[in-house]
Amino acid sequence: MKNLLITGGAGFIGSNLVAGLEAAGAGDLVVCDLPGDAGDPEEKILNLAGRKLAGLVEPGNLLAFLEGNGPKMEAVFHLG
């Protein structure tokens, strides 16, 4: 598979899905998530450290991203 979108991809479960997809050679992975929470804004994004992402989209920008890239997405994993 290529061009995958993972919503909630910076959380614990999502980041493990991203790691598994990357290990399986899934192709271009785009994560939609906030980089962190109010308590520690860097914590969630650290879950994606070392991952080769095609992009990171904040939830407020998801619709705009999909308008230009939605047809290119082969699958969406909605976790968040």
PDB file of N, CA, C and O in Angstrom:
ATOM      1  N   MET A   1       0.835  -1.191   0.000  1.00  0.00           N
ATOM      2  CA  MET A   1       0.000   0.000   0.000  1.00  0.00           C
ATOM      3  C   MET A   1       0.878   1.251   0.000  1.00  0.00           C
ATOM      4  O   MET A   1       1.945   1.248   0.569  1.00  0.00           O
ATOM      5  N   LYS A   2       0.373   2.284  -0.609  1.00  0.00           N
ATOM      6  CA  LYS A   2       1.063   3.566  -0.610  1.00  0.00           C
ATOM      7  C   LYS A   2       0.080   4.651  -0.203  1.00  0.00           C
ATOM      8  O   LYS A   2      -1.124   4.482  -0.304  1.00  0.00           O
ATOM      9  N   ASN A   3       0.626   5.782   0.202  1.00  0.00           N
ATOM     10  CA  ASN A   3      -0.183   6.952   0.539  1.00  0.00           C
ATOM     11  C   ASN A   3      -1.261   6.632   1.574  1.00  0.00           C
ATOM     12  O   ASN A   3      -2.439   6.573   1.275  1.00  0.00           O
ATOM     13  N   LEU A   4      -0.824   6.443   2.799  1.00  0.00           N
ATOM     14  CA  LEU A   4      -1.727   6.121   3.891  1.00  0.00           C
ATOM     15  C   LEU A   4      -1.830   7.289   4.860  1.00  0.00           C
ATOM     16  O   LEU A   4      -0.842   7.939   5.162  1.00  0.00           O
ATOM     17  N   LEU A   5      -3.033   7.526   5.356  1.00  0.00           N
ATOM     18  CA  LEU A   5      -3.279   8.566   6.338  1.00  0.00           C
ATOM     19  C   LEU A   5      -3.660   7.900   7.651  1.00  0.00           C
ATOM     20  O   LEU A   5      -4.537   7.027   7.672  1.00  0.00           O
ATOM     21  N   ILE A   6      -2.993   8.281   8.729  1.00  0.00           N
ATOM     22  CA  ILE A   6      -3.292   7.748  10.042  1.00  0.00           C
ATOM     23  C   ILE A   6      -3.691   8.906  10.941  1.00  0.00           C
ATOM     24  O   ILE A   6      -2.856   9.744  11.281  1.00  0.00           O
ATOM     25  N   THR A   7      -4.977   8.973  11.308  1.00  0.00           N
ATOM     26  CA  THR A   7      -5.405  10.007  12.246  1.00  0.00           C
ATOM     27  C   THR A   7      -5.121   9.494  13.646  1.00  0.00           C
ATOM     28  O   THR A   7      -5.245   8.306  13.920  1.00  0.00           O
ATOM     29  N   GLY A   8      -4.712  10.376  14.523  1.00  0.00           N
ATOM     30  CA  GLY A   8      -4.329   9.948  15.871  1.00  0.00           C
ATOM     31  C   GLY A   8      -3.007   9.202  15.866  1.00  0.00           C
ATOM     32  O   GLY A   8      -2.699   8.451  16.783  1.00  0.00           O
ATOM     33  N   GLY A   9      -2.214   9.423  14.842  1.00  0.00           N
ATOM     34  CA  GLY A   9      -0.984   8.663  14.644  1.00  0.00           C
ATOM     35  C   GLY A   9       0.168   8.997  15.567  1.00  0.00           C
ATOM     36  O   GLY A   9       1.162   8.288  15.578  1.00  0.00           O
ATOM     37  N   ALA A  10       0.045  10.052  16.370  1.00  0.00           N
ATOM     38  CA  ALA A  10       1.137  10.386  17.285  1.00  0.00           C
ATOM     39  C   ALA A  10       0.900   9.823  18.681  1.00  0.00           C
ATOM     40  O   ALA A  10       1.784   9.870  19.519  1.00  0.00           O
ATOM     41  N   GLY A  11      -0.269   9.264  18.921  1.00  0.00           N
ATOM     42  CA  GLY A  11      -0.555   8.652  20.211  1.00  0.00           C
ATOM     43  C   GLY A  11       0.126   7.296  20.330  1.00  0.00           C
ATOM     44  O   GLY A  11       0.813   6.836  19.416  1.00  0.00           O
ATOM     45  N   PHE A  12      -0.084   6.632  21.451  1.00  0.00           N
ATOM     46  CA  PHE A  12       0.584   5.351  21.698  1.00  0.00           C
ATOM     47  C   PHE A  12       0.203   4.297  20.659  1.00  0.00           C
ATOM     48  O   PHE A  12       1.061   3.700  20.013  1.00  0.00           O
ATOM     49  N   ILE A  13      -1.090   4.070  20.475  1.00  0.00           N
ATOM     50  CA  ILE A  13      -1.534   3.051  19.521  1.00  0.00           C
ATOM     51  C   ILE A  13      -1.216   3.474  18.093  1.00  0.00           C
ATOM     52  O   ILE A  13      -0.701   2.689  17.289  1.00  0.00           O
ATOM     53  N   GLY A  14      -1.515   4.724  17.770  1.00  0.00           N
ATOM     54  CA  GLY A  14      -1.255   5.212  16.411  1.00  0.00           C
ATOM     55  C   GLY A  14       0.205   5.160  16.027  1.00  0.00           C
ATOM     56  O   GLY A  14       0.548   4.779  14.908  1.00  0.00           O
ATOM     57  N   SER A  15       1.084   5.534  16.948  1.00  0.00           N
ATOM     58  CA  SER A  15       2.514   5.528  16.623  1.00  0.00           C
ATOM     59  C   SER A  15       3.030   4.106  16.435  1.00  0.00           C
ATOM     60  O   SER A  15       3.929   3.867  15.627  1.00  0.00           O
ATOM     61  N   ASN A  16       2.452   3.145  17.154  1.00  0.00           N
ATOM     62  CA  ASN A  16       2.836   1.751  16.937  1.00  0.00           C
ATOM     63  C   ASN A  16       2.309   1.236  15.605  1.00  0.00           C
ATOM     64  O   ASN A  16       2.970   0.444  14.931  1.00  0.00           O
ATOM     65  N   LEU A  17       1.131   1.691  15.198  1.00  0.00           N
ATOM     66  CA  LEU A  17       0.622   1.351  13.870  1.00  0.00           C
ATOM     67  C   LEU A  17       1.541   1.936  12.802  1.00  0.00           C
ATOM     68  O   LEU A  17       1.894   1.258  11.837  1.00  0.00           O
ATOM     69  N   VAL A  18       1.939   3.188  12.971  1.00  0.00           N
ATOM     70  CA  VAL A  18       2.853   3.833  12.030  1.00  0.00           C
ATOM     71  C   VAL A  18       4.153   3.032  11.937  1.00  0.00           C
ATOM     72  O   VAL A  18       4.653   2.761  10.833  1.00  0.00           O
ATOM     73  N   ALA A  19       4.702   2.630  13.076  1.00  0.00           N
ATOM     74  CA  ALA A  19       5.944   1.852  13.085  1.00  0.00           C
ATOM     75  C   ALA A  19       5.765   0.523  12.354  1.00  0.00           C
ATOM     76  O   ALA A  19       6.623   0.109  11.569  1.00  0.00           O
ATOM     77  N   GLY A  20       4.643  -0.145  12.590  1.00  0.00           N
ATOM     78  CA  GLY A  20       4.380  -1.414  11.929  1.00  0.00           C
ATOM     79  C   GLY A  20       4.195  -1.269  10.435  1.00  0.00           C
ATOM     80  O   GLY A  20       4.708  -2.078   9.653  1.00  0.00           O
ATOM     81  N   LEU A  21       3.473  -0.231  10.021  1.00  0.00           N
ATOM     82  CA  LEU A  21       3.284   0.016   8.592  1.00  0.00           C
ATOM     83  C   LEU A  21       4.607   0.351   7.918  1.00  0.00           C
ATOM     84  O   LEU A  21       4.892  -0.121   6.814  1.00  0.00           O
ATOM     85  N   GLU A  22       5.406   1.156   8.589  1.00  0.00           N
ATOM     86  CA  GLU A  22       6.717   1.511   8.044  1.00  0.00           C
ATOM     87  C   GLU A  22       7.597   0.267   7.913  1.00  0.00           C
ATOM     88  O   GLU A  22       8.238   0.059   6.885  1.00  0.00           O
ATOM     89  N   ALA A  23       7.594  -0.583   8.923  1.00  0.00           N
ATOM     90  CA  ALA A  23       8.396  -1.806   8.893  1.00  0.00           C
ATOM     91  C   ALA A  23       7.941  -2.747   7.772  1.00  0.00           C
ATOM     92  O   ALA A  23       8.749  -3.484   7.205  1.00  0.00           O
ATOM     93  N   ALA A  24       6.649  -2.703   7.454  1.00  0.00           N
ATOM     94  CA  ALA A  24       6.110  -3.548   6.391  1.00  0.00           C
ATOM     95  C   ALA A  24       6.314  -2.942   5.007  1.00  0.00           C
ATOM     96  O   ALA A  24       5.918  -3.538   4.012  1.00  0.00           O
ATOM     97  N   GLY A  25       6.936  -1.749   4.958  1.00  0.00           N
ATOM     98  CA  GLY A  25       7.194  -1.104   3.673  1.00  0.00           C
ATOM     99  C   GLY A  25       5.953  -0.514   3.042  1.00  0.00           C
ATOM    100  O   GLY A  25       5.798  -0.528   1.821  1.00  0.00           O
ATOM    101  N   ALA A  26       5.066   0.032   3.871  1.00  0.00           N
ATOM    102  CA  ALA A  26       3.764   0.499   3.403  1.00  0.00           C
ATOM    103  C   ALA A  26       3.816   1.704   2.474  1.00  0.00           C
ATOM    104  O   ALA A  26       2.847   1.993   1.809  1.00  0.00           O
ATOM    105  N   GLY A  27       4.881   2.424   2.414  1.00  0.00           N
ATOM    106  CA  GLY A  27       4.954   3.572   1.520  1.00  0.00           C
ATOM    107  C   GLY A  27       4.860   4.890   2.266  1.00  0.00           C
ATOM    108  O   GLY A  27       5.288   5.003   3.400  1.00  0.00           O
ATOM    109  N   ASP A  28       4.246   5.887   1.623  1.00  0.00           N
ATOM    110  CA  ASP A  28       4.162   7.230   2.192  1.00  0.00           C
ATOM    111  C   ASP A  28       3.109   7.281   3.295  1.00  0.00           C
ATOM    112  O   ASP A  28       1.930   7.026   3.051  1.00  0.00           O
ATOM    113  N   LEU A  29       3.545   7.617   4.488  1.00  0.00           N
ATOM    114  CA  LEU A  29       2.661   7.687   5.643  1.00  0.00           C
ATOM    115  C   LEU A  29       2.485   9.133   6.070  1.00  0.00           C
ATOM    116  O   LEU A  29       3.459   9.849   6.293  1.00  0.00           O
ATOM    117  N   VAL A  30       1.238   9.549   6.179  1.00  0.00           N
ATOM    118  CA  VAL A  30       0.905  10.891   6.647  1.00  0.00           C
ATOM    119  C   VAL A  30       0.141  10.740   7.951  1.00  0.00           C
ATOM    120  O   VAL A  30      -0.818   9.971   8.034  1.00  0.00           O
ATOM    121  N   VAL A  31       0.578  11.456   8.984  1.00  0.00           N
ATOM    122  CA  VAL A  31      -0.060  11.406  10.296  1.00  0.00           C
ATOM    123  C   VAL A  31      -0.837  12.693  10.521  1.00  0.00           C
ATOM    124  O   VAL A  31      -0.338  13.785  10.261  1.00  0.00           O
ATOM    125  N   CYS A  32      -2.069  12.533  10.990  1.00  0.00           N
ATOM    126  CA  CYS A  32      -2.875  13.675  11.393  1.00  0.00           C
ATOM    127  C   CYS A  32      -3.029  13.609  12.902  1.00  0.00           C
ATOM    128  O   CYS A  32      -3.631  12.663  13.429  1.00  0.00           O
ATOM    129  N   ASP A  33      -2.468  14.565  13.586  1.00  0.00           N
ATOM    130  CA  ASP A  33      -2.557  14.602  15.046  1.00  0.00           C
ATOM    131  C   ASP A  33      -2.016  15.939  15.520  1.00  0.00           C
ATOM    132  O   ASP A  33      -1.300  16.624  14.789  1.00  0.00           O
ATOM    133  N   LEU A  34      -2.345  16.272  16.748  1.00  0.00           N
ATOM    134  CA  LEU A  34      -1.705  17.409  17.400  1.00  0.00           C
ATOM    135  C   LEU A  34      -0.348  16.942  17.890  1.00  0.00           C
ATOM    136  O   LEU A  34      -0.207  15.797  18.316  1.00  0.00           O
ATOM    137  N   PRO A  35       0.649  17.799  17.853  1.00  0.00           N
ATOM    138  CA  PRO A  35       1.979  17.367  18.272  1.00  0.00           C
ATOM    139  C   PRO A  35       2.085  17.030  19.752  1.00  0.00           C
ATOM    140  O   PRO A  35       3.002  16.337  20.150  1.00  0.00           O
ATOM    141  N   GLY A  36       1.164  17.478  20.575  1.00  0.00           N
ATOM    142  CA  GLY A  36       1.233  17.181  22.008  1.00  0.00           C
ATOM    143  C   GLY A  36      -0.006  17.645  22.719  1.00  0.00           C
ATOM    144  O   GLY A  36      -0.925  18.151  22.113  1.00  0.00           O
ATOM    145  N   ASP A  37      -0.054  17.455  24.023  1.00  0.00           N
ATOM    146  CA  ASP A  37      -1.180  17.962  24.798  1.00  0.00           C
ATOM    147  C   ASP A  37      -0.736  19.185  25.586  1.00  0.00           C
ATOM    148  O   ASP A  37       0.430  19.516  25.619  1.00  0.00           O
ATOM    149  N   ALA A  38      -1.696  19.807  26.227  1.00  0.00           N
ATOM    150  CA  ALA A  38      -1.417  21.040  26.959  1.00  0.00           C
ATOM    151  C   ALA A  38      -0.383  20.828  28.060  1.00  0.00           C
ATOM    152  O   ALA A  38       0.420  21.697  28.341  1.00  0.00           O
ATOM    153  N   GLY A  39      -0.388  19.651  28.681  1.00  0.00           N
ATOM    154  CA  GLY A  39       0.546  19.379  29.766  1.00  0.00           C
ATOM    155  C   GLY A  39       1.985  19.273  29.301  1.00  0.00           C
ATOM    156  O   GLY A  39       2.903  19.729  29.971  1.00  0.00           O
ATOM    157  N   ASP A  40       2.218  18.653  28.184  1.00  0.00           N
ATOM    158  CA  ASP A  40       3.575  18.472  27.667  1.00  0.00           C
ATOM    159  C   ASP A  40       3.502  18.448  26.148  1.00  0.00           C
ATOM    160  O   ASP A  40       3.300  17.396  25.544  1.00  0.00           O
ATOM    161  N   PRO A  41       3.662  19.618  25.498  1.00  0.00           N
ATOM    162  CA  PRO A  41       3.443  19.713  24.062  1.00  0.00           C
ATOM    163  C   PRO A  41       4.384  18.871  23.201  1.00  0.00           C
ATOM    164  O   PRO A  41       4.107  18.645  22.045  1.00  0.00           O
ATOM    165  N   GLU A  42       5.481  18.382  23.746  1.00  0.00           N
ATOM    166  CA  GLU A  42       6.392  17.595  22.933  1.00  0.00           C
ATOM    167  C   GLU A  42       6.234  16.091  23.134  1.00  0.00           C
ATOM    168  O   GLU A  42       6.795  15.307  22.400  1.00  0.00           O
ATOM    169  N   GLU A  43       5.473  15.687  24.125  1.00  0.00           N
ATOM    170  CA  GLU A  43       5.411  14.268  24.479  1.00  0.00           C
ATOM    171  C   GLU A  43       4.909  13.388  23.337  1.00  0.00           C
ATOM    172  O   GLU A  43       5.543  12.404  22.982  1.00  0.00           O
ATOM    173  N   LYS A  44       3.764  13.710  22.747  1.00  0.00           N
ATOM    174  CA  LYS A  44       3.195  12.851  21.703  1.00  0.00           C
ATOM    175  C   LYS A  44       4.080  12.786  20.459  1.00  0.00           C
ATOM    176  O   LYS A  44       4.228  11.724  19.868  1.00  0.00           O
ATOM    177  N   ILE A  45       4.638  13.899  20.073  1.00  0.00           N
ATOM    178  CA  ILE A  45       5.438  13.910  18.845  1.00  0.00           C
ATOM    179  C   ILE A  45       6.684  13.041  18.994  1.00  0.00           C
ATOM    180  O   ILE A  45       7.200  12.500  18.019  1.00  0.00           O
ATOM    181  N   LEU A  46       7.158  12.844  20.233  1.00  0.00           N
ATOM    182  CA  LEU A  46       8.305  11.974  20.460  1.00  0.00           C
ATOM    183  C   LEU A  46       7.992  10.518  20.111  1.00  0.00           C
ATOM    184  O   LEU A  46       8.894   9.750  19.798  1.00  0.00           O
ATOM    185  N   ASN A  47       6.700  10.152  20.132  1.00  0.00           N
ATOM    186  CA  ASN A  47       6.313   8.800  19.737  1.00  0.00           C
ATOM    187  C   ASN A  47       6.637   8.515  18.270  1.00  0.00           C
ATOM    188  O   ASN A  47       6.711   7.359  17.866  1.00  0.00           O
ATOM    189  N   LEU A  48       6.805   9.568  17.487  1.00  0.00           N
ATOM    190  CA  LEU A  48       7.094   9.405  16.064  1.00  0.00           C
ATOM    191  C   LEU A  48       8.565   9.641  15.732  1.00  0.00           C
ATOM    192  O   LEU A  48       8.935   9.642  14.560  1.00  0.00           O
ATOM    193  N   ALA A  49       9.387   9.810  16.749  1.00  0.00           N
ATOM    194  CA  ALA A  49      10.820  10.050  16.524  1.00  0.00           C
ATOM    195  C   ALA A  49      11.413   8.890  15.728  1.00  0.00           C
ATOM    196  O   ALA A  49      11.158   7.723  16.013  1.00  0.00           O
ATOM    197  N   GLY A  50      12.169   9.217  14.722  1.00  0.00           N
ATOM    198  CA  GLY A  50      12.825   8.206  13.903  1.00  0.00           C
ATOM    199  C   GLY A  50      11.961   7.667  12.770  1.00  0.00           C
ATOM    200  O   GLY A  50      12.423   6.868  11.965  1.00  0.00           O
ATOM    201  N   ARG A  51      10.711   8.063  12.696  1.00  0.00           N
ATOM    202  CA  ARG A  51       9.824   7.601  11.618  1.00  0.00           C
ATOM    203  C   ARG A  51      10.007   8.479  10.389  1.00  0.00           C
ATOM    204  O   ARG A  51      10.210   9.687  10.492  1.00  0.00           O
ATOM    205  N   LYS A  52       9.934   7.874   9.237  1.00  0.00           N
ATOM    206  CA  LYS A  52      10.051   8.608   7.969  1.00  0.00           C
ATOM    207  C   LYS A  52       8.646   8.893   7.456  1.00  0.00           C
ATOM    208  O   LYS A  52       8.063   8.087   6.737  1.00  0.00           O
ATOM    209  N   LEU A  53       8.114  10.033   7.857  1.00  0.00           N
ATOM    210  CA  LEU A  53       6.757  10.410   7.474  1.00  0.00           C
ATOM    211  C   LEU A  53       6.759  11.256   6.214  1.00  0.00           C
ATOM    212  O   LEU A  53       7.662  12.070   6.002  1.00  0.00           O
ATOM    213  N   ALA A  54       5.736  11.086   5.412  1.00  0.00           N
ATOM    214  CA  ALA A  54       5.556  11.939   4.245  1.00  0.00           C
ATOM    215  C   ALA A  54       4.955  13.275   4.664  1.00  0.00           C
ATOM    216  O   ALA A  54       5.044  14.251   3.932  1.00  0.00           O
ATOM    217  N   GLY A  55       4.330  13.307   5.849  1.00  0.00           N
ATOM    218  CA  GLY A  55       3.758  14.554   6.323  1.00  0.00           C
ATOM    219  C   GLY A  55       3.122  14.414   7.684  1.00  0.00           C
ATOM    220  O   GLY A  55       2.795  13.312   8.121  1.00  0.00           O
ATOM    221  N   LEU A  56       2.983  15.549   8.356  1.00  0.00           N
ATOM    222  CA  LEU A  56       2.291  15.641   9.638  1.00  0.00           C
ATOM    223  C   LEU A  56       1.284  16.777   9.502  1.00  0.00           C
ATOM    224  O   LEU A  56       1.654  17.918   9.233  1.00  0.00           O
ATOM    225  N   VAL A  57       0.011  16.438   9.638  1.00  0.00           N
ATOM    226  CA  VAL A  57      -1.067  17.400   9.449  1.00  0.00           C
ATOM    227  C   VAL A  57      -1.796  17.580  10.772  1.00  0.00           C
ATOM    228  O   VAL A  57      -2.185  16.596  11.403  1.00  0.00           O
ATOM    229  N   GLU A  58      -1.975  18.820  11.188  1.00  0.00           N
ATOM    230  CA  GLU A  58      -2.749  19.086  12.400  1.00  0.00           C
ATOM    231  C   GLU A  58      -4.229  18.949  12.058  1.00  0.00           C
ATOM    232  O   GLU A  58      -4.644  19.233  10.936  1.00  0.00           O
ATOM    233  N   PRO A  59      -5.052  18.498  13.016  1.00  0.00           N
ATOM    234  CA  PRO A  59      -6.474  18.267  12.745  1.00  0.00           C
ATOM    235  C   PRO A  59      -7.206  19.455  12.120  1.00  0.00           C
ATOM    236  O   PRO A  59      -8.057  19.265  11.261  1.00  0.00           O
ATOM    237  N   GLY A  60      -6.868  20.652  12.528  1.00  0.00           N
ATOM    238  CA  GLY A  60      -7.512  21.835  11.954  1.00  0.00           C
ATOM    239  C   GLY A  60      -7.216  22.036  10.483  1.00  0.00           C
ATOM    240  O   GLY A  60      -7.935  22.752   9.791  1.00  0.00           O
ATOM    241  N   ASN A  61      -6.174  21.398   9.974  1.00  0.00           N
ATOM    242  CA  ASN A  61      -5.789  21.524   8.567  1.00  0.00           C
ATOM    243  C   ASN A  61      -6.140  20.284   7.752  1.00  0.00           C
ATOM    244  O   ASN A  61      -5.793  20.200   6.573  1.00  0.00           O
ATOM    245  N   LEU A  62      -6.825  19.322   8.372  1.00  0.00           N
ATOM    246  CA  LEU A  62      -7.083  18.055   7.688  1.00  0.00           C
ATOM    247  C   LEU A  62      -7.957  18.213   6.451  1.00  0.00           C
ATOM    248  O   LEU A  62      -7.664  17.636   5.406  1.00  0.00           O
ATOM    249  N   LEU A  63      -9.029  18.983   6.545  1.00  0.00           N
ATOM    250  CA  LEU A  63      -9.910  19.149   5.383  1.00  0.00           C
ATOM    251  C   LEU A  63      -9.170  19.769   4.211  1.00  0.00           C
ATOM    252  O   LEU A  63      -9.322  19.324   3.067  1.00  0.00           O
ATOM    253  N   ALA A  64      -8.371  20.785   4.464  1.00  0.00           N
ATOM    254  CA  ALA A  64      -7.589  21.400   3.389  1.00  0.00           C
ATOM    255  C   ALA A  64      -6.604  20.394   2.792  1.00  0.00           C
ATOM    256  O   ALA A  64      -6.418  20.339   1.574  1.00  0.00           O
ATOM    257  N   PHE A  65      -5.987  19.586   3.651  1.00  0.00           N
ATOM    258  CA  PHE A  65      -5.065  18.551   3.164  1.00  0.00           C
ATOM    259  C   PHE A  65      -5.797  17.565   2.266  1.00  0.00           C
ATOM    260  O   PHE A  65      -5.322  17.200   1.194  1.00  0.00           O
ATOM    261  N   LEU A  66      -6.981  17.117   2.707  1.00  0.00           N
ATOM    262  CA  LEU A  66      -7.737  16.131   1.940  1.00  0.00           C
ATOM    263  C   LEU A  66      -8.257  16.680   0.622  1.00  0.00           C
ATOM    264  O   LEU A  66      -8.383  15.945  -0.355  1.00  0.00           O
ATOM    265  N   GLU A  67      -8.562  17.982   0.589  1.00  0.00           N
ATOM    266  CA  GLU A  67      -9.023  18.580  -0.671  1.00  0.00           C
ATOM    267  C   GLU A  67      -7.978  18.432  -1.765  1.00  0.00           C
ATOM    268  O   GLU A  67      -8.302  18.182  -2.908  1.00  0.00           O
ATOM    269  N   GLY A  68      -6.719  18.577  -1.398  1.00  0.00           N
ATOM    270  CA  GLY A  68      -5.661  18.463  -2.402  1.00  0.00           C
ATOM    271  C   GLY A  68      -5.070  17.077  -2.524  1.00  0.00           C
ATOM    272  O   GLY A  68      -4.521  16.708  -3.550  1.00  0.00           O
ATOM    273  N   ASN A  69      -5.169  16.277  -1.467  1.00  0.00           N
ATOM    274  CA  ASN A  69      -4.489  14.983  -1.444  1.00  0.00           C
ATOM    275  C   ASN A  69      -5.402  13.783  -1.220  1.00  0.00           C
ATOM    276  O   ASN A  69      -4.934  12.650  -1.315  1.00  0.00           O
ATOM    277  N   GLY A  70      -6.666  14.015  -0.904  1.00  0.00           N
ATOM    278  CA  GLY A  70      -7.586  12.923  -0.605  1.00  0.00           C
ATOM    279  C   GLY A  70      -7.627  11.837  -1.664  1.00  0.00           C
ATOM    280  O   GLY A  70      -7.526  10.650  -1.344  1.00  0.00           O
ATOM    281  N   PRO A  71      -7.734  12.212  -2.942  1.00  0.00           N
ATOM    282  CA  PRO A  71      -7.778  11.168  -3.973  1.00  0.00           C
ATOM    283  C   PRO A  71      -6.492  10.334  -4.059  1.00  0.00           C
ATOM    284  O   PRO A  71      -6.514   9.218  -4.549  1.00  0.00           O
ATOM    285  N   LYS A  72      -5.394  10.854  -3.549  1.00  0.00           N
ATOM    286  CA  LYS A  72      -4.127  10.131  -3.580  1.00  0.00           C
ATOM    287  C   LYS A  72      -4.007   9.117  -2.442  1.00  0.00           C
ATOM    288  O   LYS A  72      -3.181   8.218  -2.501  1.00  0.00           O
ATOM    289  N   MET A  73      -4.832   9.284  -1.399  1.00  0.00           N
ATOM    290  CA  MET A  73      -4.759   8.389  -0.243  1.00  0.00           C
ATOM    291  C   MET A  73      -5.384   7.043  -0.586  1.00  0.00           C
ATOM    292  O   MET A  73      -6.509   6.974  -1.065  1.00  0.00           O
ATOM    293  N   GLU A  74      -4.652   5.986  -0.362  1.00  0.00           N
ATOM    294  CA  GLU A  74      -5.154   4.649  -0.648  1.00  0.00           C
ATOM    295  C   GLU A  74      -6.000   4.110   0.504  1.00  0.00           C
ATOM    296  O   GLU A  74      -6.927   3.334   0.296  1.00  0.00           O
ATOM    297  N   ALA A  75      -5.664   4.532   1.722  1.00  0.00           N
ATOM    298  CA  ALA A  75      -6.411   4.085   2.897  1.00  0.00           C
ATOM    299  C   ALA A  75      -6.270   5.096   4.015  1.00  0.00           C
ATOM    300  O   ALA A  75      -5.292   5.848   4.068  1.00  0.00           O
ATOM    301  N   VAL A  76      -7.252   5.099   4.909  1.00  0.00           N
ATOM    302  CA  VAL A  76      -7.217   5.948   6.095  1.00  0.00           C
ATOM    303  C   VAL A  76      -7.426   5.053   7.308  1.00  0.00           C
ATOM    304  O   VAL A  76      -8.381   4.264   7.358  1.00  0.00           O
ATOM    305  N   PHE A  77      -6.527   5.161   8.265  1.00  0.00           N
ATOM    306  CA  PHE A  77      -6.664   4.482   9.560  1.00  0.00           C
ATOM    307  C   PHE A  77      -7.113   5.557  10.543  1.00  0.00           C
ATOM    308  O   PHE A  77      -6.320   6.432  10.886  1.00  0.00           O
ATOM    309  N   HIS A  78      -8.361   5.497  10.958  1.00  0.00           N
ATOM    310  CA  HIS A  78      -8.914   6.555  11.809  1.00  0.00           C
ATOM    311  C   HIS A  78      -8.861   6.114  13.268  1.00  0.00           C
ATOM    312  O   HIS A  78      -9.634   5.289  13.725  1.00  0.00           O
ATOM    313  N   LEU A  79      -7.896   6.671  13.989  1.00  0.00           N
ATOM    314  CA  LEU A  79      -7.699   6.331  15.400  1.00  0.00           C
ATOM    315  C   LEU A  79      -7.919   7.518  16.318  1.00  0.00           C
ATOM    316  O   LEU A  79      -7.839   7.375  17.534  1.00  0.00           O
ATOM    317  N   GLY A  80      -8.113   8.689  15.759  1.00  0.00           N
ATOM    318  CA  GLY A  80      -8.254   9.845  16.632  1.00  0.00           C
ATOM    319  C   GLY A  80      -9.210  10.862  16.127  1.00  0.00           C
ATOM    320  O   GLY A  80      -9.692  10.846  15.053  1.00  0.00           O
TER     321      GLY A  80
END
